[in-house]
Short mmCIF file of C-alpha atoms in Angstrom, two decimals:
data_model
loop_
_atom_site.label_atom_id
_atom_site.label_comp_id
_atom_site.label_asym_id
_atom_site.label_seq_id
_atom_site.Cartn_x
_atom_site.Cartn_y
_atom_site.Cartn_z
CA MET A 351 -13.66 -1.34 -21.68
CA SER A 352 -16.23 1.01 -21.64
CA ASP A 353 -18.30 -1.28 -24.20
CA PHE A 354 -18.43 -3.02 -20.39
CA PHE A 355 -20.35 -0.62 -18.45
CA ILE A 356 -21.75 2.67 -20.34
CA GLY A 357 -25.44 2.36 -19.78
CA GLU A 358 -25.61 -0.23 -17.09
CA ASP A 359 -27.19 -1.00 -13.76
CA PRO A 360 -24.31 0.57 -10.73
CA PHE A 361 -26.17 -2.34 -8.64
CA ALA A 362 -24.74 -4.91 -10.63
CA THR A 363 -20.82 -4.60 -9.30
CA GLU A 364 -20.60 -8.37 -9.14
CA ARG A 365 -21.62 -8.86 -12.86
CA LEU A 366 -20.37 -5.61 -14.25
CA TRP A 367 -17.22 -7.33 -12.59
CA LEU A 368 -17.36 -10.36 -14.15
CA GLU A 369 -18.00 -9.08 -17.93
CA MET A 370 -15.20 -7.05 -17.14
CA TYR A 371 -12.36 -9.15 -16.33
CA ARG A 372 -13.95 -12.11 -17.92
CA ASP A 373 -14.87 -11.57 -21.62
CA GLU A 374 -11.92 -8.61 -21.93
CA TRP A 375 -9.52 -11.35 -23.18
CA PHE A 376 -6.07 -9.45 -22.02
CA SER A 377 -7.74 -8.05 -18.96
CA LYS A 378 -5.69 -10.37 -16.57
CA ASN A 379 -2.89 -7.36 -16.50
CA VAL A 380 -3.00 -4.24 -13.77
CA VAL A 381 -4.26 -1.88 -16.26
CA ASN A 382 -7.41 -3.36 -17.29
CA THR A 383 -8.20 -4.23 -13.61
CA THR A 384 -6.97 -0.76 -12.35
CA VAL A 385 -10.16 0.09 -15.42
CA ILE A 386 -12.64 -2.74 -13.63
CA SER A 387 -10.94 -0.83 -9.88
CA ALA A 388 -12.09 2.80 -11.00
CA VAL A 389 -15.93 1.45 -12.66
CA ASP A 390 -15.85 -0.40 -9.35
CA MET A 391 -15.67 1.90 -6.97
CA ALA A 392 -17.85 4.30 -9.11
CA CYS A 393 -20.33 2.32 -8.53
CA TRP A 394 -20.31 1.87 -5.00
CA ASP A 395 -19.93 5.75 -4.49
CA ILE A 396 -23.37 5.77 -6.54
CA LYS A 397 -25.32 3.34 -4.52
CA GLY A 398 -24.52 5.04 -1.41
CA LYS A 399 -25.38 7.83 -2.25
CA THR A 400 -28.87 6.48 -3.97
CA GLN A 401 -29.66 4.96 -0.07
CA ASP A 402 -27.59 8.32 1.56
CA ARG A 403 -25.14 5.65 3.93
CA PRO A 404 -21.47 5.60 3.97
CA VAL A 405 -19.80 2.30 2.18
CA TYR A 406 -18.20 0.32 4.62
CA GLU A 407 -21.78 0.48 5.74
CA LEU A 408 -22.67 -1.69 2.34
CA ILE A 409 -20.42 -3.80 2.88
CA GLY A 410 -20.63 -5.37 5.98
CA GLY A 411 -20.44 -2.34 8.84
CA ASN A 412 -17.93 -1.04 10.90
CA VAL A 413 -15.95 -3.51 12.59
CA HIS A 414 -13.63 -1.47 14.02
CA GLY A 415 -14.55 2.16 16.02
CA ASP A 416 -14.89 5.47 13.92
CA THR A 417 -11.42 5.81 13.00
CA ILE A 418 -8.93 3.04 11.74
CA ARG A 419 -5.03 2.67 12.63
CA ALA A 420 -2.42 4.06 9.90
CA TYR A 421 0.84 3.86 9.77
CA ALA A 422 3.50 6.46 7.84
CA ASN A 423 5.05 6.00 4.59
CA GLY A 424 7.53 9.07 2.62
CA TRP A 425 8.72 10.03 5.66
CA TYR A 426 12.33 10.08 5.39
CA THR A 427 12.95 11.65 1.53
CA GLU A 428 15.62 13.98 3.51
CA THR A 429 17.82 11.43 4.50
CA THR A 430 21.32 10.47 3.59
CA ASP A 431 23.56 7.81 4.19
CA ASP A 432 24.89 8.45 7.90
CA PRO A 433 21.83 6.76 10.01
CA ALA A 434 21.82 10.09 12.14
CA THR A 435 19.17 11.54 9.41
CA TRP A 436 17.62 8.36 9.95
CA GLN A 437 17.17 9.16 13.71
CA LYS A 438 15.75 13.03 12.80
CA ALA A 439 13.27 11.42 10.31
CA ALA A 440 11.84 8.82 12.79
CA GLU A 441 11.69 10.67 15.18
CA GLN A 442 9.67 13.60 13.81
CA VAL A 443 7.33 10.55 12.26
CA VAL A 444 7.43 9.94 16.28
CA ASP A 445 6.41 13.29 16.74
CA ASP A 446 3.81 13.64 14.00
CA GLY A 447 1.75 11.49 15.95
CA TYR A 448 2.22 8.29 14.60
CA ASP A 449 3.33 4.59 16.30
CA ALA A 450 3.97 2.89 13.10
CA MET A 451 6.54 3.82 10.25
CA LYS A 452 7.78 1.83 6.82
CA PHE A 453 10.65 2.20 5.12
CA ASP A 454 13.53 0.73 2.54
CA PRO A 455 16.68 1.15 4.23
CA PHE A 456 18.38 -0.93 1.73
CA GLY A 457 19.80 1.99 -1.56
CA LYS A 458 18.76 0.52 -5.41
CA SER A 459 19.97 -2.59 -3.92
CA TRP A 460 19.16 -6.36 -6.80
CA GLN A 461 19.52 -9.47 -5.70
CA ARG A 462 22.36 -9.93 -3.48
CA MET A 463 24.32 -6.52 -1.32
CA ASP A 464 28.11 -6.95 -0.38
CA ARG A 465 28.89 -7.16 2.86
CA GLU A 466 29.43 -2.95 3.43
CA LYS A 467 26.29 -2.38 2.06
CA PHE A 468 24.09 -4.99 3.82
CA ASN A 469 25.83 -3.83 6.99
CA HIS A 470 25.31 -0.59 6.83
CA SER A 471 21.18 -1.34 6.11
CA VAL A 472 21.57 -2.67 9.50
CA ASP A 473 22.86 0.18 11.26
CA ILE A 474 19.90 2.02 9.41
CA VAL A 475 17.07 0.34 10.51
CA ARG A 476 19.19 -0.21 14.37
CA ALA A 477 19.75 3.09 14.36
CA VAL A 478 15.64 3.72 13.71
CA ARG A 479 15.11 1.05 16.35
CA GLU A 480 17.32 3.51 18.79
CA ALA A 481 15.54 7.21 17.62
CA VAL A 482 12.15 5.11 18.12
CA GLY A 483 12.09 2.59 21.22
CA PRO A 484 10.72 0.06 21.49
CA ASP A 485 7.27 0.47 21.15
CA VAL A 486 7.52 1.45 17.56
CA ASP A 487 6.28 -0.45 14.42
CA LEU A 488 9.29 -1.18 12.72
CA LEU A 489 8.07 -1.77 8.73
CA ILE A 490 10.80 -2.77 6.17
CA GLU A 491 10.22 -1.88 2.68
CA GLY A 492 11.83 -5.03 0.72
CA HIS A 493 10.64 -3.82 -2.64
CA GLY A 494 11.34 -7.17 -4.37
CA ARG A 495 15.08 -6.71 -4.29
CA PHE A 496 16.66 -9.63 -3.25
CA THR A 497 17.20 -13.85 -3.95
CA ALA A 498 15.50 -15.80 -0.56
CA GLY A 499 19.01 -16.85 0.27
CA GLN A 500 20.15 -12.95 0.67
CA ALA A 501 16.44 -11.85 2.16
CA LEU A 502 16.75 -14.72 4.62
CA GLU A 503 20.13 -12.86 5.64
CA VAL A 504 18.81 -9.96 5.89
CA ALA A 505 15.61 -11.27 7.68
CA ASN A 506 18.14 -13.13 10.68
CA ALA A 507 20.32 -9.68 10.99
CA LEU A 508 17.53 -7.38 11.18
CA SER A 509 15.35 -10.00 13.55
CA GLU A 510 16.78 -8.06 17.01
CA TYR A 511 15.27 -4.98 16.46
CA HIS A 512 11.81 -6.93 15.95
CA PRO A 513 10.65 -5.45 13.15
CA THR A 514 6.74 -5.98 12.60
CA TRP A 515 7.23 -7.20 9.39
CA PHE A 516 9.12 -7.58 6.12
CA GLU A 517 7.77 -6.03 3.23
CA GLU A 518 8.28 -7.84 -0.63
CA PRO A 519 11.57 -9.13 0.65
CA CYS A 520 11.71 -11.48 -3.53
CA PRO A 521 10.59 -10.07 -6.61
CA PRO A 522 7.43 -11.23 -6.95
CA ASP A 523 7.82 -13.04 -9.91
CA SER A 524 8.44 -16.70 -8.19
CA ILE A 525 6.66 -17.60 -5.12
CA ASN A 526 9.37 -20.36 -4.60
CA SER A 527 11.55 -17.73 -4.00
CA LEU A 528 8.94 -16.00 -1.72
CA GLY A 529 7.60 -19.45 0.05
CA LYS A 530 11.11 -20.09 1.34
CA VAL A 531 11.77 -16.82 3.24
CA ALA A 532 8.01 -17.24 4.41
CA ASN A 533 8.96 -20.60 5.93
CA LYS A 534 12.09 -19.55 7.88
CA SER A 535 11.95 -16.03 8.09
CA PRO A 536 11.70 -15.27 11.83
CA ILE A 537 9.92 -11.82 11.10
CA PRO A 538 6.65 -11.95 9.44
CA ILE A 539 6.43 -11.39 5.89
CA ALA A 540 3.70 -8.93 3.80
CA THR A 541 3.36 -8.96 0.08
CA GLY A 542 0.63 -9.06 -1.78
CA GLU A 543 0.46 -4.86 -3.25
CA ARG A 544 2.25 -5.97 -6.97
CA LEU A 545 -0.71 -9.35 -7.69
CA VAL A 546 -4.01 -8.26 -9.14
CA SER A 547 -7.23 -10.90 -9.31
CA LYS A 548 -7.98 -13.38 -5.92
CA TYR A 549 -6.36 -15.98 -8.12
CA GLU A 550 -3.59 -14.86 -7.80
CA PHE A 551 -3.87 -14.23 -3.85
CA ARG A 552 -5.51 -17.94 -3.95
CA ASP A 553 -1.76 -19.06 -4.92
CA LEU A 554 -0.49 -17.05 -2.47
CA LEU A 555 -1.98 -17.81 0.33
CA ALA A 556 -2.16 -21.87 -0.97
CA ASN A 557 1.88 -21.91 -1.43
CA THR A 558 3.37 -19.50 1.44
CA ASP A 559 3.90 -19.29 4.47
CA VAL A 560 2.87 -15.43 4.70
CA ASP A 561 1.80 -13.53 7.60
CA ILE A 562 -0.40 -10.18 6.38
CA ILE A 563 -1.77 -9.79 2.48
CA GLN A 564 -1.02 -5.64 1.21
CA PRO A 565 -4.03 -5.81 -1.81
CA VAL A 566 -3.66 -1.89 -3.68
CA ILE A 567 -7.57 -1.77 -3.60
CA MET A 568 -7.16 1.38 -6.86
CA ASN A 569 -5.39 -2.02 -8.95
CA THR A 570 -6.83 -5.43 -8.02
CA GLY A 571 -10.26 -5.02 -9.15
CA GLY A 572 -11.90 -2.81 -6.38
CA ILE A 573 -13.55 -2.80 -3.87
CA THR A 574 -15.90 -5.85 -4.62
CA GLU A 575 -12.42 -7.67 -5.07
CA ALA A 576 -10.80 -6.24 -2.25
CA LYS A 577 -13.43 -7.95 0.25
CA LYS A 578 -13.16 -11.20 -0.91
CA PHE A 579 -8.88 -10.90 -0.98
CA ALA A 580 -9.69 -9.85 2.98
CA ALA A 581 -11.59 -13.05 3.32
CA GLN A 582 -9.73 -15.12 1.51
CA ALA A 583 -6.81 -14.53 3.98
CA GLU A 584 -8.72 -14.49 6.94
CA ALA A 585 -9.72 -18.34 6.26
CA GLU A 586 -5.95 -19.17 6.55
CA HIS A 587 -5.74 -16.82 9.79
CA VAL A 588 -3.56 -13.86 7.61
CA SER A 589 -3.72 -10.38 7.79
CA PHE A 590 -4.97 -7.58 5.29
CA ALA A 591 -3.25 -4.17 4.98
CA PRO A 592 -3.78 -2.85 1.56
CA HIS A 593 -0.93 -1.48 0.21
CA ASN A 594 -2.02 2.57 -0.35
CA PRO A 595 0.71 5.15 -2.16
CA GLN A 596 -1.59 7.41 -3.79
CA GLY A 597 -3.92 10.34 -2.88
CA PRO A 598 -6.42 10.71 -0.79
CA VAL A 599 -9.49 9.21 -2.52
CA ALA A 600 -7.24 6.45 -2.80
CA THR A 601 -7.27 6.90 1.89
CA ALA A 602 -10.73 7.20 1.71
CA ILE A 603 -11.53 3.73 -0.63
CA SER A 604 -9.26 1.93 1.80
CA ALA A 605 -10.02 2.47 4.98
CA HIS A 606 -14.04 2.03 4.52
CA VAL A 607 -12.64 -1.23 3.41
CA ASP A 608 -10.65 -1.66 6.68
CA ALA A 609 -13.62 -0.64 8.40
CA ALA A 610 -15.95 -3.84 6.95
CA VAL A 611 -13.13 -6.00 7.31
CA PRO A 612 -12.66 -8.73 10.57
CA ASN A 613 -9.06 -9.13 10.15
CA PHE A 614 -7.84 -5.77 8.79
CA MET A 615 -4.15 -5.32 10.59
CA ILE A 616 -3.28 -1.39 9.64
CA GLN A 617 -3.27 0.48 7.06
CA ASP A 618 -0.36 2.69 4.27
CA ILE A 619 -0.68 6.02 4.22
CA LEU A 620 1.99 9.12 2.58
CA GLN A 621 -0.88 12.18 3.83
CA MET A 622 1.73 13.96 6.11
CA TYR A 623 4.64 13.03 3.17
CA ASP A 624 3.32 13.96 0.06
CA VAL A 625 3.43 16.81 -2.15
CA GLU A 626 1.87 20.03 -0.17
CA TRP A 627 -1.00 20.67 -2.17
CA VAL A 628 -2.06 16.84 -1.31
CA ASN A 629 -4.61 17.90 1.37
CA ASP A 630 -6.29 20.38 -0.45
CA LEU A 631 -7.26 17.63 -3.75
CA LEU A 632 -10.76 17.33 -1.32
CA VAL A 633 -13.17 19.59 -0.33
CA ASP A 634 -13.11 18.45 3.28
CA PRO A 635 -9.49 16.62 3.56
CA ILE A 636 -9.20 13.25 5.41
CA VAL A 637 -8.74 13.59 8.61
CA VAL A 638 -5.80 11.62 10.27
CA GLU A 639 -4.95 12.50 14.23
CA ASP A 640 -2.23 10.42 16.27
CA GLY A 641 -2.19 8.08 13.71
CA HIS A 642 -5.62 6.83 13.17
CA ILE A 643 -7.27 7.76 9.76
CA GLU A 644 -10.94 8.63 10.24
CA ILE A 645 -13.62 6.99 8.95
CA PRO A 646 -15.37 9.01 6.08
CA GLN A 647 -18.80 9.28 7.50
CA ARG A 648 -20.75 10.93 4.31
CA PRO A 649 -23.12 8.52 1.77
CA GLY A 650 -20.44 6.93 -0.65
CA LEU A 651 -17.47 7.27 -0.06
CA GLY A 652 -17.94 10.39 2.08
CA VAL A 653 -15.40 12.38 -0.32
CA GLU A 654 -15.60 14.88 -2.48
CA LEU A 655 -13.29 16.65 -5.38
CA ASP A 656 -12.17 19.36 -5.20
CA LYS A 657 -12.13 20.16 -9.17
CA ASP A 658 -10.05 23.36 -9.36
CA VAL A 659 -7.02 22.35 -7.43
CA VAL A 660 -7.95 18.72 -9.20
CA VAL A 661 -7.07 20.81 -13.04
CA GLU A 662 -4.68 22.66 -11.60
CA HIS A 663 -2.13 20.16 -10.72
CA SER A 664 -3.26 17.95 -14.01
CA TYR A 665 -0.33 16.10 -15.34
CA SER A 666 -0.94 18.41 -18.42
CA SER A 667 0.15 21.30 -16.21
CA VAL A 668 2.44 18.90 -14.00
CA LYS A 669 4.72 17.05 -16.68
CA ASP A 670 7.91 18.76 -17.50
CA GLU A 671 7.98 17.63 -12.74
CA VAL A 672 7.25 14.86 -12.49
CA HIS A 673 9.49 12.35 -12.16
CA THR A 674 8.70 8.26 -12.14
CA ILE A 675 10.47 6.75 -8.94
CA ASN A 676 13.26 4.43 -10.08
CA LEU A 677 14.17 1.66 -7.48
CA PHE A 678 16.87 0.83 -8.36
CA GLU A 679 18.85 4.07 -9.29
CA LYS A 680 20.51 6.50 -6.89
CA ASP A 681 18.90 8.43 -4.01
CA TRP A 682 15.06 7.35 -5.18
CA GLU A 683 14.31 8.37 -1.36
CA THR A 684 14.40 11.54 -1.95
CA ARG A 685 11.32 11.08 -4.51
CA SER A 686 12.54 14.92 -5.96
CA LEU A 687 10.68 15.98 -8.95
CA VAL A 688 13.08 16.79 -12.10
CA ASP A 689 13.67 19.82 -14.20
#
């Protein structure tokens, strides 16, 4: 891919995106769109630093004030099959200042659940709602687990606990299944973390009644494309809530985009529930207070890596501890590292 950007003008983000996507013949996959994202976001950082302006000012300006609302993710790593452990963890999230939290109560389910597992998943959601009260947003994560029929049964069972959304209820390889669920679900449907282009988001918005789109800016072409996804959704009065299961640089980038998007809803963040050294990766950590992210104000992306910490935790130094999360194996929720 370097043939498309080495020696090129970093201000030419539209042309660079077009050529990297169009001219690389097999670019329509997440590997290549992630490379495009990296180049695009680096270019926007250069633009901001050259102009001595934060990125959000260059892509439309701030629509939402100095902070953006966030929801807690990754907070349930110490839970067990006992719903009381989910209650305890959820109460801690509220104590940490959040009024919105996302969780997957379905274990390693795939396609359908037996009645015992179904009822147990409902019990977990009930327990969390009882723990946090009526004013906290509960975002139910499906991880693409279910058939359309099972997803609708789940949505109907959970509706009395008033979830804010049901995320990725069906596998992303069937827009028809998702369309059936979105059309009949009593809970708003959120999806999009595994779509990688504006062409896929066009089809999603044209053929389903989803309520929230969740592009991963790191994987879908960067800042240039993220603004386009948001505009596509805005034209359909659909909300924009980027998925962000990544580190603090990704959070900063998402915050800049969120700030300049009129239909922004809420931002995914794991920072408080990530590895212990996550805040050390930046010279000045991202500030998260009372469930809100402060938008970086310095030029460009507004963050700088602490290179020594990056080297200390580079893949080569921790590869024996890396554990790829398999969402269909028992106890994946613990996100445990292996020896």
